[in-house]
PDB file of C-alpha atoms and ligand atoms in Angstrom:
ATOM      1  CA  MET A   1      48.173 -48.099 -41.563  1.00  0.00           C
ATOM      2  CA  VAL A   2      49.370 -48.018 -37.947  1.00  0.00           C
ATOM      3  CA  ASN A   3      47.149 -50.624 -37.027  1.00  0.00           C
ATOM      4  CA  LEU A   4      47.982 -52.844 -40.008  1.00  0.00           C
ATOM      5  CA  LEU A   5      51.354 -52.409 -39.320  1.00  0.00           C
ATOM      6  CA  THR A   6      50.765 -52.973 -35.560  1.00  0.00           C
ATOM      7  CA  ASN A   7      49.209 -56.314 -36.066  1.00  0.00           C
ATOM      8  CA  ALA A   8      51.753 -57.484 -38.555  1.00  0.00           C
ATOM      9  CA  VAL A   9      54.683 -56.756 -36.163  1.00  0.00           C
ATOM     10  CA  ARG A  10      52.565 -58.469 -33.332  1.00  0.00           C
ATOM     11  CA  TYR A  11      51.092 -61.388 -34.789  1.00  0.00           C
ATOM     12  CA  GLY A  12      53.295 -61.931 -37.494  1.00  0.00           C
ATOM     13  CA  SER A  13      56.573 -62.926 -38.430  1.00  0.00           C
ATOM     14  CA  GLY A  14      59.323 -63.168 -40.707  1.00  0.00           C
ATOM     15  CA  ARG A  15      58.928 -60.195 -43.707  1.00  0.00           C
ATOM     16  CA  ILE A  16      56.513 -57.081 -43.494  1.00  0.00           C
ATOM     17  CA  VAL A  17      55.946 -56.004 -47.041  1.00  0.00           C
ATOM     18  CA  VAL A  18      53.740 -52.768 -47.520  1.00  0.00           C
ATOM     19  CA  GLU A  19      52.941 -51.895 -51.218  1.00  0.00           C
ATOM     20  CA  ALA A  20      50.964 -48.864 -52.542  1.00  0.00           C
ATOM     21  CA  ALA A  21      49.937 -48.411 -56.278  1.00  0.00           C
ATOM     22  CA  GLY A  22      48.091 -45.887 -58.118  1.00  0.00           C
ATOM     23  CA  HIS A  23      45.550 -47.000 -60.786  1.00  0.00           C
ATOM     24  CA  HIS A  24      43.389 -45.225 -63.350  1.00  0.00           C
ATOM     25  CA  GLY A  25      40.240 -44.790 -61.130  1.00  0.00           C
ATOM     26  CA  HIS A  26      41.677 -46.020 -57.316  1.00  0.00           C
ATOM     27  CA  VAL A  27      44.491 -46.327 -55.332  1.00  0.00           C
ATOM     28  CA  THR A  28      45.617 -49.616 -53.366  1.00  0.00           C
ATOM     29  CA  ILE A  29      47.656 -49.961 -50.019  1.00  0.00           C
ATOM     30  CA  ALA A  30      48.647 -53.703 -49.137  1.00  0.00           C
ATOM     31  CA  VAL A  31      50.209 -54.505 -45.792  1.00  0.00           C
ATOM     32  CA  SER A  32      51.944 -58.701 -45.915  1.00  0.00           C
ATOM     33  CA  ASN A  33      53.265 -60.754 -43.109  1.00  0.00           C
ATOM     34  CA  GLU A  34      54.339 -64.248 -42.866  1.00  0.00           C
ATOM     35  CA  GLY A  35      53.578 -66.231 -39.684  1.00  0.00           C
ATOM     36  CA  ASN A  36      50.814 -68.497 -39.186  1.00  0.00           C
ATOM     37  CA  PRO A  37      47.415 -67.857 -41.102  1.00  0.00           C
ATOM     38  CA  ILE A  38      44.432 -66.453 -39.484  1.00  0.00           C
ATOM     39  CA  PRO A  39      41.767 -69.564 -38.600  1.00  0.00           C
ATOM     40  CA  ALA A  40      39.371 -69.483 -41.703  1.00  0.00           C
ATOM     41  CA  ASN A  41      36.559 -69.271 -39.122  1.00  0.00           C
ATOM     42  CA  ALA A  42      37.627 -66.095 -37.675  1.00  0.00           C
ATOM     43  CA  LEU A  43      37.688 -64.497 -41.000  1.00  0.00           C
ATOM     44  CA  PRO A  44      33.997 -63.730 -41.347  1.00  0.00           C
ATOM     45  CA  THR A  45      33.999 -61.302 -38.105  1.00  0.00           C
ATOM     46  CA  LEU A  46      37.373 -60.276 -38.397  1.00  0.00           C
ATOM     47  CA  PHE A  47      36.392 -56.583 -39.054  1.00  0.00           C
ATOM     48  CA  TYR A  48      33.628 -56.662 -36.434  1.00  0.00           C
ATOM     49  CA  PRO A  49      34.356 -54.565 -33.585  1.00  0.00           C
ATOM     50  CA  LEU A  50      35.862 -56.349 -30.553  1.00  0.00           C
ATOM     51  CA  THR A  51      36.852 -59.101 -32.212  1.00  0.00           C
ATOM     52  CA  ARG A  52      40.303 -61.138 -31.536  1.00  0.00           C
ATOM     53  CA  ALA A  53      41.177 -64.115 -34.047  1.00  0.00           C
ATOM     54  CA  ASN A  54      43.277 -65.822 -31.228  1.00  0.00           C
ATOM     55  CA  ALA A  55      43.816 -65.925 -27.485  1.00  0.00           C
ATOM     56  CA  PRO A  56      45.667 -62.790 -26.307  1.00  0.00           C
ATOM     57  CA  ASP A  57      49.098 -64.063 -25.650  1.00  0.00           C
ATOM     58  CA  ARG A  58      50.061 -60.785 -24.308  1.00  0.00           C
ATOM     59  CA  SER A  59      49.039 -58.631 -21.456  1.00  0.00           C
ATOM     60  CA  GLY A  60      49.190 -54.864 -20.099  1.00  0.00           C
ATOM     61  CA  THR A  61      49.493 -52.285 -22.734  1.00  0.00           C
ATOM     62  CA  ALA A  62      50.761 -54.739 -25.364  1.00  0.00           C
ATOM     63  CA  ALA A  63      47.247 -56.553 -25.449  1.00  0.00           C
ATOM     64  CA  GLY A  64      44.949 -55.078 -28.440  1.00  0.00           C
ATOM     65  CA  ILE A  65      41.208 -54.958 -27.870  1.00  0.00           C
ATOM     66  CA  GLY A  66      39.968 -55.814 -31.058  1.00  0.00           C
ATOM     67  CA  LEU A  67      38.994 -52.553 -32.187  1.00  0.00           C
ATOM     68  CA  GLY A  68      41.860 -51.680 -35.199  1.00  0.00           C
ATOM     69  CA  LEU A  69      40.244 -53.561 -37.967  1.00  0.00           C
ATOM     70  CA  TYR A  70      36.860 -52.321 -37.414  1.00  0.00           C
ATOM     71  CA  ILE A  71      38.159 -48.781 -37.468  1.00  0.00           C
ATOM     72  CA  CYS A  72      40.238 -49.432 -40.602  1.00  0.00           C
ATOM     73  CA  ARG A  73      37.384 -51.096 -42.160  1.00  0.00           C
ATOM     74  CA  CYS A  74      35.332 -47.657 -40.862  1.00  0.00           C
ATOM     75  CA  ILE A  75      38.327 -45.549 -42.674  1.00  0.00           C
ATOM     76  CA  ALA A  76      37.910 -47.399 -45.848  1.00  0.00           C
ATOM     77  CA  LEU A  77      34.270 -47.427 -46.105  1.00  0.00           C
ATOM     78  CA  ALA A  78      34.138 -43.528 -45.292  1.00  0.00           C
ATOM     79  CA  HIS A  79      36.370 -43.256 -48.500  1.00  0.00           C
ATOM     80  CA  GLN A  80      34.193 -45.634 -50.843  1.00  0.00           C
ATOM     81  CA  GLY A  81      36.566 -48.049 -50.484  1.00  0.00           C
ATOM     82  CA  THR A  82      37.056 -51.737 -49.243  1.00  0.00           C
ATOM     83  CA  ILE A  83      39.380 -53.770 -47.333  1.00  0.00           C
ATOM     84  CA  ASN A  84      39.926 -57.132 -47.393  1.00  0.00           C
ATOM     85  CA  VAL A  85      42.423 -60.258 -45.932  1.00  0.00           C
ATOM     86  CA  ASP A  86      43.551 -63.184 -47.406  1.00  0.00           C
ATOM     87  CA  SER A  87      45.340 -65.499 -45.224  1.00  0.00           C
ATOM     88  CA  THR A  88      47.224 -69.015 -45.808  1.00  0.00           C
ATOM     89  CA  LYS A  89      50.055 -70.570 -44.677  1.00  0.00           C
ATOM     90  CA  GLN A  90      52.006 -68.731 -47.405  1.00  0.00           C
ATOM     91  CA  GLY A  91      51.037 -65.505 -45.194  1.00  0.00           C
ATOM     92  CA  THR A  92      48.283 -62.691 -44.441  1.00  0.00           C
ATOM     93  CA  ARG A  93      48.008 -59.917 -46.906  1.00  0.00           C
ATOM     94  CA  PHE A  94      45.518 -56.545 -46.058  1.00  0.00           C
ATOM     95  CA  SER A  95      44.180 -54.631 -48.928  1.00  0.00           C
ATOM     96  CA  VAL A  96      42.846 -51.677 -48.784  1.00  0.00           C
ATOM     97  CA  ARG A  97      41.214 -50.039 -51.865  1.00  0.00           C
ATOM     98  CA  ILE A  98      40.249 -46.545 -52.106  1.00  0.00           C
ATOM     99  CA  PRO A  99      38.716 -44.849 -55.563  1.00  0.00           C
ATOM    100  CA  ARG A 100      40.424 -41.552 -56.586  1.00  0.00           C
ATOM    101  CA  SER A 101      36.962 -39.727 -57.003  1.00  0.00           C
ATOM    102  CA  PRO A 102      34.355 -40.888 -54.657  1.00  0.00           C
ATOM    103  CA  LEU A 103      30.601 -40.080 -55.379  1.00  0.00           C
ATOM    104  CA  PRO A 104      28.870 -37.420 -54.271  1.00  0.00           C
ATOM    105  CA  PRO A 105      26.325 -37.995 -51.389  1.00  0.00           C
ATOM    106  CA  ASN A 106      22.816 -38.226 -52.491  1.00  0.00           C
TER     107      ASN A 106
HETATM  108  N1  LIG B 201      48.796 -59.500 -39.799  1.00  0.00           N
HETATM  109  C1  LIG B 201      47.842 -60.695 -38.665  1.00  0.00           C
HETATM  110  N2  LIG B 201      48.539 -61.627 -38.987  1.00  0.00           N
HETATM  111  C2  LIG B 201      47.687 -62.570 -37.778  1.00  0.00           C
HETATM  112  N3  LIG B 201      46.711 -62.335 -37.326  1.00  0.00           N
HETATM  113  C3  LIG B 201      45.937 -60.559 -37.090  1.00  0.00           C
HETATM  114  C4  LIG B 201      46.894 -59.782 -38.116  1.00  0.00           C
HETATM  115  N4  LIG B 201      45.966 -58.892 -38.000  1.00  0.00           N
HETATM  116  C5  LIG B 201      45.149 -58.883 -37.359  1.00  0.00           C
HETATM  117  N5  LIG B 201      45.103 -60.338 -36.735  1.00  0.00           N
HETATM  118  C6  LIG B 201      44.350 -61.081 -35.927  1.00  0.00           C
HETATM  119  O1  LIG B 201      43.141 -60.046 -35.966  1.00  0.00           O
HETATM  120  C7  LIG B 201      42.619 -59.529 -34.662  1.00  0.00           C
HETATM  121  C8  LIG B 201      41.677 -58.549 -34.637  1.00  0.00           C
HETATM  122  O2  LIG B 201      42.777 -57.505 -34.979  1.00  0.00           O
HETATM  123  P1  LIG B 201      42.153 -55.859 -34.449  1.00  0.00           P
HETATM  124  O3  LIG B 201      43.713 -54.993 -35.175  1.00  0.00           O
HETATM  125  O4  LIG B 201      41.125 -55.535 -35.017  1.00  0.00           O
HETATM  126  O5  LIG B 201      42.694 -55.713 -33.005  1.00  0.00           O
HETATM  127  P2  LIG B 201      43.637 -55.849 -31.907  1.00  0.00           P
HETATM  128  O6  LIG B 201      45.042 -55.910 -32.675  1.00  0.00           O
HETATM  129  O7  LIG B 201      43.510 -57.294 -31.112  1.00  0.00           O
HETATM  130  O8  LIG B 201      43.927 -54.685 -31.088  1.00  0.00           O
HETATM  131  P3  LIG B 201      43.363 -53.178 -31.427  1.00  0.00           P
HETATM  132  O9  LIG B 201      43.827 -52.966 -32.913  1.00  0.00           O
HETATM  133  O10 LIG B 201      42.221 -52.673 -30.973  1.00  0.00           O
HETATM  134  O11 LIG B 201      45.119 -52.892 -30.158  1.00  0.00           O
HETATM  135  C9  LIG B 201      43.751 -60.065 -33.725  1.00  0.00           C
HETATM  136  O12 LIG B 201      43.644 -60.087 -32.322  1.00  0.00           O
HETATM  137  C10 LIG B 201      44.432 -60.905 -34.477  1.00  0.00           C
HETATM  138  O13 LIG B 201      44.181 -62.246 -33.668  1.00  0.00           O
HETATM  139 MG1  LIG B 202      44.965 -54.377 -33.753  1.00  0.00          MG
END
């Protein structure tokens, strides 16, 4: 949540919306922001470590190193869940889906 919200503040503009919902077999969390879309060619590797979509426009402690979304994905996968991004000129939305009852390990 901290990384998704920090990203929304850093890279987005306009309203930031957080939605959380419980469903029969899973829960979902989504963080959305307005602003410029993430370039389509960056989306396939966005969750890879040390990946940044745009040239860093900040320096010093405000500069990211491109690990946050990779860690988000690791956390989602560790819960047998998923994380996805949808980014258009209407806005960017990161969605996490986690099952309520993960399968036991083999
Ligand atoms: N909400 C967003 N809107 C637009 N671009 C985003 C958004 N979230 C992430 N990005 C893009 O995805 C890249 C990767 O994000 P990630 O959180 O993995 O790394 P970071 O924020 O650069 O660094 P770190 O999280 O390690 O401090 C960002 O550098 C940015 O270009
Ligand atoms: Mg980040």
